[in-house]
Coordinates of C-alpha atoms in Angstrom, one line a residue:
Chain A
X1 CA -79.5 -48.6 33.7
X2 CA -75.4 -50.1 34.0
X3 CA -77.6 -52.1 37.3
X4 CA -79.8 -54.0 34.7
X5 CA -79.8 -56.5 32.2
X6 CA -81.4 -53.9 29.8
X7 CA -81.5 -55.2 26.3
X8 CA -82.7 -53.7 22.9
X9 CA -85.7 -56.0 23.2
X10 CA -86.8 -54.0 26.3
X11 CA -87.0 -50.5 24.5
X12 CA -90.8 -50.5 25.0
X13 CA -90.6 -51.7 28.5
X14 CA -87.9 -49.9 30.0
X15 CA -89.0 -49.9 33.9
X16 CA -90.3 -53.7 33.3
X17 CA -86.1 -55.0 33.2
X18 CA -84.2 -56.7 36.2
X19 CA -81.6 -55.6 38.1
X20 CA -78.3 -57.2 38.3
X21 CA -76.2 -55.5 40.8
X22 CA -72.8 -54.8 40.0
X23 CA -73.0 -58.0 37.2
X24 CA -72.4 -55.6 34.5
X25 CA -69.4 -53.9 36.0
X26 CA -68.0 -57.9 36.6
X27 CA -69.3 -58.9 33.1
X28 CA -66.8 -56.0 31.7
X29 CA -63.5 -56.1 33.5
X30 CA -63.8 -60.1 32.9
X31 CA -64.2 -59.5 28.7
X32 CA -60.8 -59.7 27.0
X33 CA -61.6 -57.4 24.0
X34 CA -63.0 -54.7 26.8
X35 CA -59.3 -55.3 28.4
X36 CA -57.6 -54.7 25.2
X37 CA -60.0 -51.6 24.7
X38 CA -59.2 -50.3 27.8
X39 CA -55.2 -50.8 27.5
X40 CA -55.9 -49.0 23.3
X41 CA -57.2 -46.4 25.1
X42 CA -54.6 -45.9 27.7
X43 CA -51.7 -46.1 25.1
X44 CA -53.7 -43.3 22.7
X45 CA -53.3 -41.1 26.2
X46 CA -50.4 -41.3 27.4
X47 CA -49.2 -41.2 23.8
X48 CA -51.4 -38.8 22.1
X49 CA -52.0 -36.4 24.6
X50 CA -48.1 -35.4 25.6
X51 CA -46.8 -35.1 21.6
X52 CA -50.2 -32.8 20.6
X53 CA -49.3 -30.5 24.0
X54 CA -45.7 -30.5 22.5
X55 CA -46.4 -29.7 19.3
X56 CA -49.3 -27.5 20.2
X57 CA -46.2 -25.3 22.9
X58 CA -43.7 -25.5 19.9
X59 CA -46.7 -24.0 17.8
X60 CA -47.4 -21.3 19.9
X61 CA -44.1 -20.1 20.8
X62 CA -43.2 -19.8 16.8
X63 CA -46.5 -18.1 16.3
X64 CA -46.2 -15.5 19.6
X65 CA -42.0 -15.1 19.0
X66 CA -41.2 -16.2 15.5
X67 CA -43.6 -15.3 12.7
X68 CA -44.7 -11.6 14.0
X69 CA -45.6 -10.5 10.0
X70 CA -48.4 -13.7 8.8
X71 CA -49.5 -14.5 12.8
X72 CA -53.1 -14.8 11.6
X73 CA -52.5 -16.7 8.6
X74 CA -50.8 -19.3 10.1
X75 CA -52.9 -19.5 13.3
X76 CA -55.9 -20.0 10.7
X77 CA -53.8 -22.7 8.8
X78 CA -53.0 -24.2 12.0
X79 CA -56.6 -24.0 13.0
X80 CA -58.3 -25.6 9.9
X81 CA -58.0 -29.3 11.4
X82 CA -59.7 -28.8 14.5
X83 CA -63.3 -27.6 13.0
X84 CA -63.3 -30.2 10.3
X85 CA -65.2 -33.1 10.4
X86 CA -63.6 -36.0 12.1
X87 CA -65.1 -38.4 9.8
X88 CA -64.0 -36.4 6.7
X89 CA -60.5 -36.5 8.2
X90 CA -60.5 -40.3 8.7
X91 CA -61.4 -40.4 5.2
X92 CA -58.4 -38.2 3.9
X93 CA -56.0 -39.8 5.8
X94 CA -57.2 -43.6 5.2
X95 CA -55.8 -42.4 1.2
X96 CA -52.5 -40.8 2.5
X97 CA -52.1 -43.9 5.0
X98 CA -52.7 -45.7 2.0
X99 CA -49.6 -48.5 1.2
X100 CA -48.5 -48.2 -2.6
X101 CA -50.7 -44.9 -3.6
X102 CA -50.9 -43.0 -0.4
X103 CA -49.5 -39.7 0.3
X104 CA -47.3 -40.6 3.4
X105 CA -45.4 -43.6 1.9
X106 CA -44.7 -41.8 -1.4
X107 CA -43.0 -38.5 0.5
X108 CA -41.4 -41.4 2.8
X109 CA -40.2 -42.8 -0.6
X110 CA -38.6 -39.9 -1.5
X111 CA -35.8 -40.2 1.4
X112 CA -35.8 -43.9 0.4
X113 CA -37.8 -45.2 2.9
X114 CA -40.2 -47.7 2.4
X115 CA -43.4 -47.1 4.5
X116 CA -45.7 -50.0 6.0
X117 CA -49.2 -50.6 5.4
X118 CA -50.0 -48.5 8.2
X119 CA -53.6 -48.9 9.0
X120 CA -52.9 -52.9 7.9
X121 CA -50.1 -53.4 11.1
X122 CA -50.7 -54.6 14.2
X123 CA -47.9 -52.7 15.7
X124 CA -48.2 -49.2 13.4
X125 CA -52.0 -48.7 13.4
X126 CA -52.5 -47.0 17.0
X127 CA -49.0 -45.0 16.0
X128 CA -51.0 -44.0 12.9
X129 CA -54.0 -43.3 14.5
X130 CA -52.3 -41.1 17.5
X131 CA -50.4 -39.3 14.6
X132 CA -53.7 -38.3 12.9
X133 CA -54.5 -37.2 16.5
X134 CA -52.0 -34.8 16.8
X135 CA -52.4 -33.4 13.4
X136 CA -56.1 -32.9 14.2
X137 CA -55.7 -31.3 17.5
X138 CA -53.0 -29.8 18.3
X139 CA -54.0 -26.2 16.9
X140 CA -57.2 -26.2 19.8
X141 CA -54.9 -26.0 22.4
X142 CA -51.6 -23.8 20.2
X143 CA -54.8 -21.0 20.2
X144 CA -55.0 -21.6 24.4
X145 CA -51.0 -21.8 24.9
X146 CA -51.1 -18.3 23.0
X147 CA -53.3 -16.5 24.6
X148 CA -51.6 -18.0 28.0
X149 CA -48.2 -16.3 26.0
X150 CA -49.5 -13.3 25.3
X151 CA -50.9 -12.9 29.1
X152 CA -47.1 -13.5 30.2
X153 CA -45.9 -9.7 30.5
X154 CA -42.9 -8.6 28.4
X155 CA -40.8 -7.1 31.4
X156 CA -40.9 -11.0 32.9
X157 CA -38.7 -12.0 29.8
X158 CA -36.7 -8.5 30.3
X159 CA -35.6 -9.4 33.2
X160 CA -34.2 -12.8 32.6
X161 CA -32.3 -11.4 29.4
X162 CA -30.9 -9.5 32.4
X163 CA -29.5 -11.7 34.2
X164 CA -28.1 -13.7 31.3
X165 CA -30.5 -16.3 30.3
X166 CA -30.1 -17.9 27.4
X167 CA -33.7 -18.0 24.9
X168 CA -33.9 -21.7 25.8
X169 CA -33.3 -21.2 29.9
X170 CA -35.7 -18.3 29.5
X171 CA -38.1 -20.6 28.3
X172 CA -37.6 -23.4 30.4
X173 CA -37.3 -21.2 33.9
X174 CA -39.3 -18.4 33.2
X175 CA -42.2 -19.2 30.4
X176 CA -42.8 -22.8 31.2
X177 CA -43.3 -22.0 35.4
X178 CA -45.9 -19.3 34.3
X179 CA -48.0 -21.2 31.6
X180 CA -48.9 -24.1 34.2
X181 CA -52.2 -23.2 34.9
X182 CA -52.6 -23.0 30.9
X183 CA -51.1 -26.6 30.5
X184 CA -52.8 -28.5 33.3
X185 CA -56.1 -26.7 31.4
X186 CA -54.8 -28.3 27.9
X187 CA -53.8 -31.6 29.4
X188 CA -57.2 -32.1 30.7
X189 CA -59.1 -30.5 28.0
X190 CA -57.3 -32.9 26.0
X191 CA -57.0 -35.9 28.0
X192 CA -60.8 -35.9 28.6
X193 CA -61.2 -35.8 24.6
X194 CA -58.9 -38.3 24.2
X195 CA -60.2 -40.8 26.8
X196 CA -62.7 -40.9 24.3
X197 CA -61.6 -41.6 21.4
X198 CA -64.2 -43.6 18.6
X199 CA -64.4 -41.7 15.4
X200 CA -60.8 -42.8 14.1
X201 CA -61.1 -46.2 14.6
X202 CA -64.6 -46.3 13.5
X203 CA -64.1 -45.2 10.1
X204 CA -60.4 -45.9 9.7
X205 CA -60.4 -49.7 11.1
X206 CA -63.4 -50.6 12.4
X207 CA -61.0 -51.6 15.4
X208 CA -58.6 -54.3 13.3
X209 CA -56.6 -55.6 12.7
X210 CA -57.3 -58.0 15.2
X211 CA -58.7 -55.7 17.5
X212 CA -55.8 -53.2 17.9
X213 CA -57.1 -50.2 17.7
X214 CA -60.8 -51.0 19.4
X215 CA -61.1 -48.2 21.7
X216 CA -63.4 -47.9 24.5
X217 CA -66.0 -46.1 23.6
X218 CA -65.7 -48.2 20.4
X219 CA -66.4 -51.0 22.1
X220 CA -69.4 -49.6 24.0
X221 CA -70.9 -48.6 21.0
X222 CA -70.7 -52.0 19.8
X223 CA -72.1 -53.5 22.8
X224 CA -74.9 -51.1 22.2
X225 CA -75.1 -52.2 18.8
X226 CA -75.7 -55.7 20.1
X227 CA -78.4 -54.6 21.8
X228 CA -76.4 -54.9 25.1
X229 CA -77.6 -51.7 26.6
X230 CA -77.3 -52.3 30.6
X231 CA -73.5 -53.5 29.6
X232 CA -72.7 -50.8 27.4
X233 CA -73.8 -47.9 30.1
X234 CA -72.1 -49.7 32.4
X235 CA -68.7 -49.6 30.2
X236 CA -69.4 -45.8 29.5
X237 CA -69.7 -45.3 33.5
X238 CA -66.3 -47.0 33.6
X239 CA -65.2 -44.8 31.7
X240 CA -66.7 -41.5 33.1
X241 CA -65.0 -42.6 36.5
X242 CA -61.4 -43.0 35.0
X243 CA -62.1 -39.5 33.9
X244 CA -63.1 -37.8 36.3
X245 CA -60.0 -39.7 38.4
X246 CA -57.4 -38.8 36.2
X247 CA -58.8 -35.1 35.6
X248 CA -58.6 -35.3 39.8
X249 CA -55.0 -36.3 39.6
X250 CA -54.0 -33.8 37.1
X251 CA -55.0 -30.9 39.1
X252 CA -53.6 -32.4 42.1
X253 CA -49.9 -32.9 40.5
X254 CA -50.0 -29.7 38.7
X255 CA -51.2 -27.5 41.7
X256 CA -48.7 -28.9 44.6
X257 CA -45.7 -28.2 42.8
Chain B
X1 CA -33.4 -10.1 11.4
X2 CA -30.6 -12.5 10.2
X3 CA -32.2 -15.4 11.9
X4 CA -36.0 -14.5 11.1
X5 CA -36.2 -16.6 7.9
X6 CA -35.7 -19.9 9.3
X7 CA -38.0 -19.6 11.5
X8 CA -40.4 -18.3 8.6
X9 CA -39.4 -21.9 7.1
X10 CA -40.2 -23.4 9.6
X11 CA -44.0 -21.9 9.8
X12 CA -44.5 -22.7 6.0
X13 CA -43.9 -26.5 6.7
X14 CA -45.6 -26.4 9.3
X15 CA -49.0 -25.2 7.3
X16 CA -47.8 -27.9 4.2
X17 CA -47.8 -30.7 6.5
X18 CA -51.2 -29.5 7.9
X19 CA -52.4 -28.2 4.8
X20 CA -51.3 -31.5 2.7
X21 CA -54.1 -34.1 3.2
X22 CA -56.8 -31.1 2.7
X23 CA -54.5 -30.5 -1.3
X24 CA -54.4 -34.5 -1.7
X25 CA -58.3 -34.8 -0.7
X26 CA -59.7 -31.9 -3.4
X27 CA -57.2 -33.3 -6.2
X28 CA -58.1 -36.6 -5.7
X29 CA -61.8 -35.8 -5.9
X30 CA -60.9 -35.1 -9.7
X31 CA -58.8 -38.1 -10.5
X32 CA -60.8 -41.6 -12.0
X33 CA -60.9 -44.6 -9.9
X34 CA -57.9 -46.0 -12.2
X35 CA -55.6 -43.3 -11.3
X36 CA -56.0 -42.9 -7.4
X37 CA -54.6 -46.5 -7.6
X38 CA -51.8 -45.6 -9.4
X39 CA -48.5 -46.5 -8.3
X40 CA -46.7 -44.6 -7.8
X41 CA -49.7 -42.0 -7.2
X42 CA -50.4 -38.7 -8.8
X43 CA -50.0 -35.4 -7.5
X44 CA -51.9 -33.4 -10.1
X45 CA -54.8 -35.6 -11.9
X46 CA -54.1 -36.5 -15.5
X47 CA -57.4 -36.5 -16.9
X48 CA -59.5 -34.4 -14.6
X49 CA -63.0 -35.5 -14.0
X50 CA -66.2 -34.5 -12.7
X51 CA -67.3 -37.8 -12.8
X52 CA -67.5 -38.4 -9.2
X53 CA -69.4 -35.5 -8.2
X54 CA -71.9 -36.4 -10.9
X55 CA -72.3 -39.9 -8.9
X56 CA -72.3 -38.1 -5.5
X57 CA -75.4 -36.4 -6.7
X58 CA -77.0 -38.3 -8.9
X59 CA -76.4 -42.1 -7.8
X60 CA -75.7 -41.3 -4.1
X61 CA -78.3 -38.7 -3.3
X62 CA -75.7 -36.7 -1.7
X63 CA -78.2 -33.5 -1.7
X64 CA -80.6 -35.0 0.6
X65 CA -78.0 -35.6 3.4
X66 CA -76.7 -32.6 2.8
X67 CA -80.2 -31.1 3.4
X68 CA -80.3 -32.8 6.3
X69 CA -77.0 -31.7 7.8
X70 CA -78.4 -28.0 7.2
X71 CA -81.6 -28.7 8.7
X72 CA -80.3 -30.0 11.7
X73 CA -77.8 -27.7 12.0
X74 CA -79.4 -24.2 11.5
X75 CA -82.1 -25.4 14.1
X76 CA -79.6 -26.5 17.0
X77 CA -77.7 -23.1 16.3
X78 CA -81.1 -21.3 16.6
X79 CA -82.2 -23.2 19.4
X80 CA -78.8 -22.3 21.3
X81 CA -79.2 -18.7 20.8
X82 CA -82.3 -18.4 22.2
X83 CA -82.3 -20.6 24.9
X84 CA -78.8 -20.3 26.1
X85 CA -79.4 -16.9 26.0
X86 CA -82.1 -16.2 27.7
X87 CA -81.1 -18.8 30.5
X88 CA -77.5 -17.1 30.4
X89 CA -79.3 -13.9 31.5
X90 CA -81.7 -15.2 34.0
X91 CA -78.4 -16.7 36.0
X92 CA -76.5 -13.6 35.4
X93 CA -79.3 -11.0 36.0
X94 CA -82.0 -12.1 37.6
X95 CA -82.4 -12.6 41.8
X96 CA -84.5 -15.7 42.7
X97 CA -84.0 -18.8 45.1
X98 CA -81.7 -21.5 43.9
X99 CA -80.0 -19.6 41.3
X100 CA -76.3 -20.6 42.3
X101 CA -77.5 -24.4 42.6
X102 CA -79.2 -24.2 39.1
X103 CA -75.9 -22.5 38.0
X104 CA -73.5 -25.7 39.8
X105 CA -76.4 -28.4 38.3
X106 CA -75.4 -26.7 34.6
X107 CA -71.5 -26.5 35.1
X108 CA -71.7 -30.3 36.4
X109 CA -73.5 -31.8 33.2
X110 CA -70.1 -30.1 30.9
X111 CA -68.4 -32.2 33.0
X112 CA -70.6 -35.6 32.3
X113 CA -69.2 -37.0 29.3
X114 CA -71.9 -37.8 26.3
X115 CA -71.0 -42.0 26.3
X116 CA -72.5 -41.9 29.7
X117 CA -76.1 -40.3 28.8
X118 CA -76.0 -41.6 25.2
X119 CA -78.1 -45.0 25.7
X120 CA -80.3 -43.2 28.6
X121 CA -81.1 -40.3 25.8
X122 CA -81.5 -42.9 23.2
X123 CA -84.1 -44.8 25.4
X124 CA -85.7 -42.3 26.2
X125 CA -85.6 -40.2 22.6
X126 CA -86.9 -43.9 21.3
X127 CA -89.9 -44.2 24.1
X128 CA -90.6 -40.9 22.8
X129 CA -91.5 -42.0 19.2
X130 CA -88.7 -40.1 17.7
X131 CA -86.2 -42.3 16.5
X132 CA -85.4 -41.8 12.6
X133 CA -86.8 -38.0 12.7
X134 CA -85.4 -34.1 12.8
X135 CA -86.6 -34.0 15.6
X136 CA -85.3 -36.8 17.2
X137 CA -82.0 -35.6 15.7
X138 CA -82.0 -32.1 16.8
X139 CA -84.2 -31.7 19.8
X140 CA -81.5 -33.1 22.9
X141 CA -79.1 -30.5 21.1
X142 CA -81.3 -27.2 21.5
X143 CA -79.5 -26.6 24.3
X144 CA -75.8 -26.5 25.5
X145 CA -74.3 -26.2 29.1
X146 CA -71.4 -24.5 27.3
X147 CA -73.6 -21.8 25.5
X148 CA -75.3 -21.4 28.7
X149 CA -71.9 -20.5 30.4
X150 CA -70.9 -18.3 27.8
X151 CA -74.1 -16.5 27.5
X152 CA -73.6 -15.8 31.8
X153 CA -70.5 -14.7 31.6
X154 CA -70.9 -12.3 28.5
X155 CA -74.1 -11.0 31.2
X156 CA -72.1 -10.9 34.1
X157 CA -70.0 -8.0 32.0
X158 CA -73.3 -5.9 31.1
X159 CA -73.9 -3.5 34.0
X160 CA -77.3 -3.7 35.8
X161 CA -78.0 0.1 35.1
X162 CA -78.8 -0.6 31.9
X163 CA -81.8 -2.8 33.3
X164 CA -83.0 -0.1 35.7
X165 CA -83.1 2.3 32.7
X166 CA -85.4 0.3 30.8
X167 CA -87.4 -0.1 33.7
X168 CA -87.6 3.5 34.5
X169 CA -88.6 4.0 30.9
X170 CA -91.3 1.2 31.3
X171 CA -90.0 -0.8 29.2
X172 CA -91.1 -4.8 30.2
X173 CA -88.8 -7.5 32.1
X174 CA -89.1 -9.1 28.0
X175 CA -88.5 -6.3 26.2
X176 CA -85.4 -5.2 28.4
X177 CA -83.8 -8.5 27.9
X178 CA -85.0 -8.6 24.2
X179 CA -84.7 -4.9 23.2
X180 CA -81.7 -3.9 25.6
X181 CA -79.4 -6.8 26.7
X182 CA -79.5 -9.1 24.0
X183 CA -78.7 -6.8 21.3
X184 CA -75.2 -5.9 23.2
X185 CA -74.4 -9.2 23.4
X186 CA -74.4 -9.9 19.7
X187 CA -69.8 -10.9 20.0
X188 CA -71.7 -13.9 22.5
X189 CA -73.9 -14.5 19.9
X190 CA -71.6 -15.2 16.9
X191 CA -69.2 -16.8 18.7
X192 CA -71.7 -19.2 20.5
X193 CA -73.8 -19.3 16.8
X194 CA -70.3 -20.5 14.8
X195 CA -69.2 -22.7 17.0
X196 CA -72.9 -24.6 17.6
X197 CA -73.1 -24.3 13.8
X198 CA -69.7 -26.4 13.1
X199 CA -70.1 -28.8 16.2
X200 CA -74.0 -29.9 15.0
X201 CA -72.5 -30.2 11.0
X202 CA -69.4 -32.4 12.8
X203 CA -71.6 -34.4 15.0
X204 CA -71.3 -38.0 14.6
X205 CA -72.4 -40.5 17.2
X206 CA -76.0 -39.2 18.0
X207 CA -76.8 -38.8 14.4
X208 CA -75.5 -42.6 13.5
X209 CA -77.4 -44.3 15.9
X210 CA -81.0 -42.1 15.4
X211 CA -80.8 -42.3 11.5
X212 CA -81.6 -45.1 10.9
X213 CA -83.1 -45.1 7.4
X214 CA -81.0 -43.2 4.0
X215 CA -83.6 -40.5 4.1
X216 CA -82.6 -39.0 7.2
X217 CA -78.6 -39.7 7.5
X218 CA -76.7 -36.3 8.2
X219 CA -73.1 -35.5 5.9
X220 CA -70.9 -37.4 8.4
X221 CA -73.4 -40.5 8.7
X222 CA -73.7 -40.7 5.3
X223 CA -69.7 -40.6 4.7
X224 CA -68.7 -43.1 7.5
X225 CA -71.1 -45.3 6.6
X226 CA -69.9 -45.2 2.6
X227 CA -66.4 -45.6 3.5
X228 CA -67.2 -48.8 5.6
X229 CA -69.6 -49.8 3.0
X230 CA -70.2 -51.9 -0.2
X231 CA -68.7 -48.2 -1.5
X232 CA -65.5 -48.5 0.6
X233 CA -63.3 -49.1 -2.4
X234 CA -64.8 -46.4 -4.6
X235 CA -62.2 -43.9 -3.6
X236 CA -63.0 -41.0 -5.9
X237 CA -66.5 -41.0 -3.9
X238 CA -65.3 -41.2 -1.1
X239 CA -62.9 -38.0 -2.0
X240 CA -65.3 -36.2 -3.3
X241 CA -68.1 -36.9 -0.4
X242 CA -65.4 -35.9 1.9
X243 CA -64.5 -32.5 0.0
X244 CA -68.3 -32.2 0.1
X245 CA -68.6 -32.5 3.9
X246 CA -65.2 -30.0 4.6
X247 CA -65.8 -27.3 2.0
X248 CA -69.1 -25.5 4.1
X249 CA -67.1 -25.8 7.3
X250 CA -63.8 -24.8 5.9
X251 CA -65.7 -21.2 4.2
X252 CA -67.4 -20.5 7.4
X253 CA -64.4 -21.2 9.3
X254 CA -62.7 -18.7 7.5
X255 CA -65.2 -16.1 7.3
X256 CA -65.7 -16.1 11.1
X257 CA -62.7 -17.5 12.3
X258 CA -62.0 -14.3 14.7
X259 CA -65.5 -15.5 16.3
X260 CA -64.2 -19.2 17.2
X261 CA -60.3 -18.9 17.9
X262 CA -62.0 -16.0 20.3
X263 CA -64.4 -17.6 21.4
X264 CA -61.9 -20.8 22.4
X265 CA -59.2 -18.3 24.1
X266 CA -62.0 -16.7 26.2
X267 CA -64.0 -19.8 27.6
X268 CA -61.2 -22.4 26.6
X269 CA -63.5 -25.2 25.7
X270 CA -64.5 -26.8 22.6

């Protein structure tokens, strides 16, 4: 179908459409909004996907070395964003983003900062967005990181206590070396969702201001919308191949070293 | 010991800043329109209201899309245990030609994102006269490549004397998977059932573009397309639809969440 100049009005009629060749693939990489999509997308990546890994590790670690006594509790807290509905959560966080009465600006207020309108700004809406990211995600791959801890046998740690590590060269030398196949899983896992990122800017900006948060997939959708169909496939395929690239690469730089 | 509290601390804010939005969403369900503008804004509502669940029910017919939601979702979780299970067993258990490939095909469609078959599937759920119907909504959902691979492994674990029993006893191929396999499986089974159950309630994209009329939009639909709406500045609504769409989730989260965090560890996907 990304070969054709498939439109809505052939729905009834789909074998009955001309092909086009690689016209769609053109049509894309020519449109500026599908260049600023793809470049929305790319910053949400290489953004997004590092700080929830981060915070997901720092997560993990407290909840496999720090807080032996409530572990479950706070894995469940931790937990409770993930399996809630994205579109719920773009509706919370549109009130705490909010400028005068939302949640973020007020607790900002309190140090005596005075917050942006976040979803409003061109510069601080993808910031926002990538925030609400990490906040919704991190705790799916904190429940992989732990059980890639909790795999990591005690006498390894033993060991470098031995020989005079430090907790933090333990970490870096011993823990970090050992959990790589877990974080080339989560960085994948993670930068696959990512990649694909629609819900938050559907509900939360419809893309604005001034396109800067349209998102690929956004933008396919609303190609489809149009009625565009043989474009829109063609975007998603565009897509599915800078996955499948970048998943490629991944395992390549994580394996050789 | 000395240096356990801290990190205690830090744990706590970790679960206020995560728990935070969840606290300001159900409080601001119960505030009126004239306080969630207030500035600067209310923690606690001043004059609590059940006002805007009143609306949600009566004005926004809030109980049909919830309907909807567990329609849809109960029959995409029953349609994934029984047919990720039985085809979970036929590539674990079961010698015939072209297994392995069959096996490959399924692990290469997890790896197909849903943007590239969503306007294929739409075309061809559309062709198919289902567009704007449960089952148009639930039937490219029955099954799962994910459940499928959780359902083999699980089998994979189960030894094959088990089988040979039941066929000394004379028990038939049916009734040994039905009578002998499946009920051992039954950690599979709840872990595959919770997490099909949340994902279908959470599931956006197909559901917006296949309800098409008010009758048939699921929670999610419903809620995106009120807070983009001529209701987008009717924020106690909006609150309240959105406790509405969390609360089941959250419950069954909590009741099962040993099922899903395990069920994450062990296969790692979502």
């Amino acid at each position: 179908m990304s070969f054709t100049d498939i439109k809505q009005r052939d729905l009834r009629t789909p074998f009955a459409v001309n092909g086009v060749g690689f016209g769609n693939y053109v049509k894309a990489f020519q449109d500026e909004t599908f260049r600023k999509a793809a470049f929305n997308t790319a910053y949400f990546v290489v953004l997004g996907v590092p700080l929830t890994l981060v915070v997901a590790l720092a997560a993990a670690v407290l909840l496999d070395r720090g807080v032996k006594r409530f572990q479950a509790l706070f894995k469940v807290g931790y937990y409770l964003p993930v399996v809630t509905s994205i579109v719920a959560i773009a509706v919370i966080w549109r009130f705490v983003l909010a400028p005068d009465s939302g949640l973020l600006n007020t607790v900002l207020g309190w140090v005596g900062i005075d917050g942006p309108n976040w979803l409003a700004s061109k510069t601080w809406a993808m910031p926002s967005l990538i925030a609400m990211a990490v906040w919704r995600n991190f705790g799916s791959a904190m429940i992989i990181f732990l059980a890639g801890l909790q795999g990591i046998p005690q006498s390894v740690e033993e060991a470098g206590q031995i020989d005079g590590a430090g907790p933090w060269q333990r970490f870096r030398h011993l823990i970090l070396p050992l959990l790589r196949p877990t974080i080339l899983f989560t960085s994948v896992t993670t930068g696959i969702g990512y990649l694909q990122f629609f819900e938050e800017p559907f509900v939360m900006t419809q893309g604005g201001p001034l396109n800067s948060t349209i998102s690929v997939s956004m933008y396919t959708y609303n190609q489809f919308g149009f009625g565009n169909y043989g474009l829109a496939t063609s975007m998603a395929y565009i897509l599915f191949v800078v996955i499948a690239v970048i998943t490629f690469i991944q395992f390549r730089l994580l394996r050789e070293k | 010991m000395r240096r356990t509290w801290w990190i205690y601390l830090i744990g706590v804010l970790g679960l206020v800043a995560v728990a935070a939005p969840f606290l300001w969403m159900v409080l601001g369900s119960f505030k009126t329109q004239g306080e969630l503008l207030r500035v600067p804004p209310t923690w606690w509502p001043h004059d609590a209201t059940s006002q805007n669940y009143n609306d949600l029910f009566s004005k926004a017919s809030f109980p049909r899309y919830f309907l909807n939601s567990t329609v849809v979702a109960l029959a995409v979780t029953a349609g994934n245990l029984i047919f990720c299970s039985m085809i979970g067993y036929a590539l674990a258990k079961l010698r015939f030609k072209g297994r392995n490939a069959l096996f490959i095909l399924v692990m290469a469609t997890l790896m197909i994102p849903g943007m590239v078959t969503f306007v294929p599937l739409f075309v061809l759920v559309t062709n198919a006269g289902l567009a704007n119907s449960y089952p148009g909504l639930i039937l490219p959902f029955l099954v799962s490549p994910f459940g499928v691979f959780l359902m083999r492994q699980f089998f994979l674990g189960l030894p094959d004397d088990l089988m040979d029993a039941g066929r000394v006893d004379g028990t038939s191929e049916l009734g040994i998977f039905a009578r002998i396999m499946l009920p051992l499986t039954r950690p599979a089974l709840a872990t595959l059932g919770i997490l099909t159950f949340l994902g279908s309630w959470n599931n956006f994209l197909w559901p917006l573009v296949i309800a098409q009329t008010e009758d048939k939009y699921t929670l999610p639909v419903a809620l995106a397309l009120y807070s983009t709406g001529q209701n987008a500045q009717n924020y106690g609504l909006l609150m309240a639809g959105a406790v509405v769409v969390v609360l089941p989730v959250l419950v069954m989260f909590l009741a099962f969440q040993r099922h899903v965090t395990k069920g994450i560890a062990i296969t790692g996907l979502k």
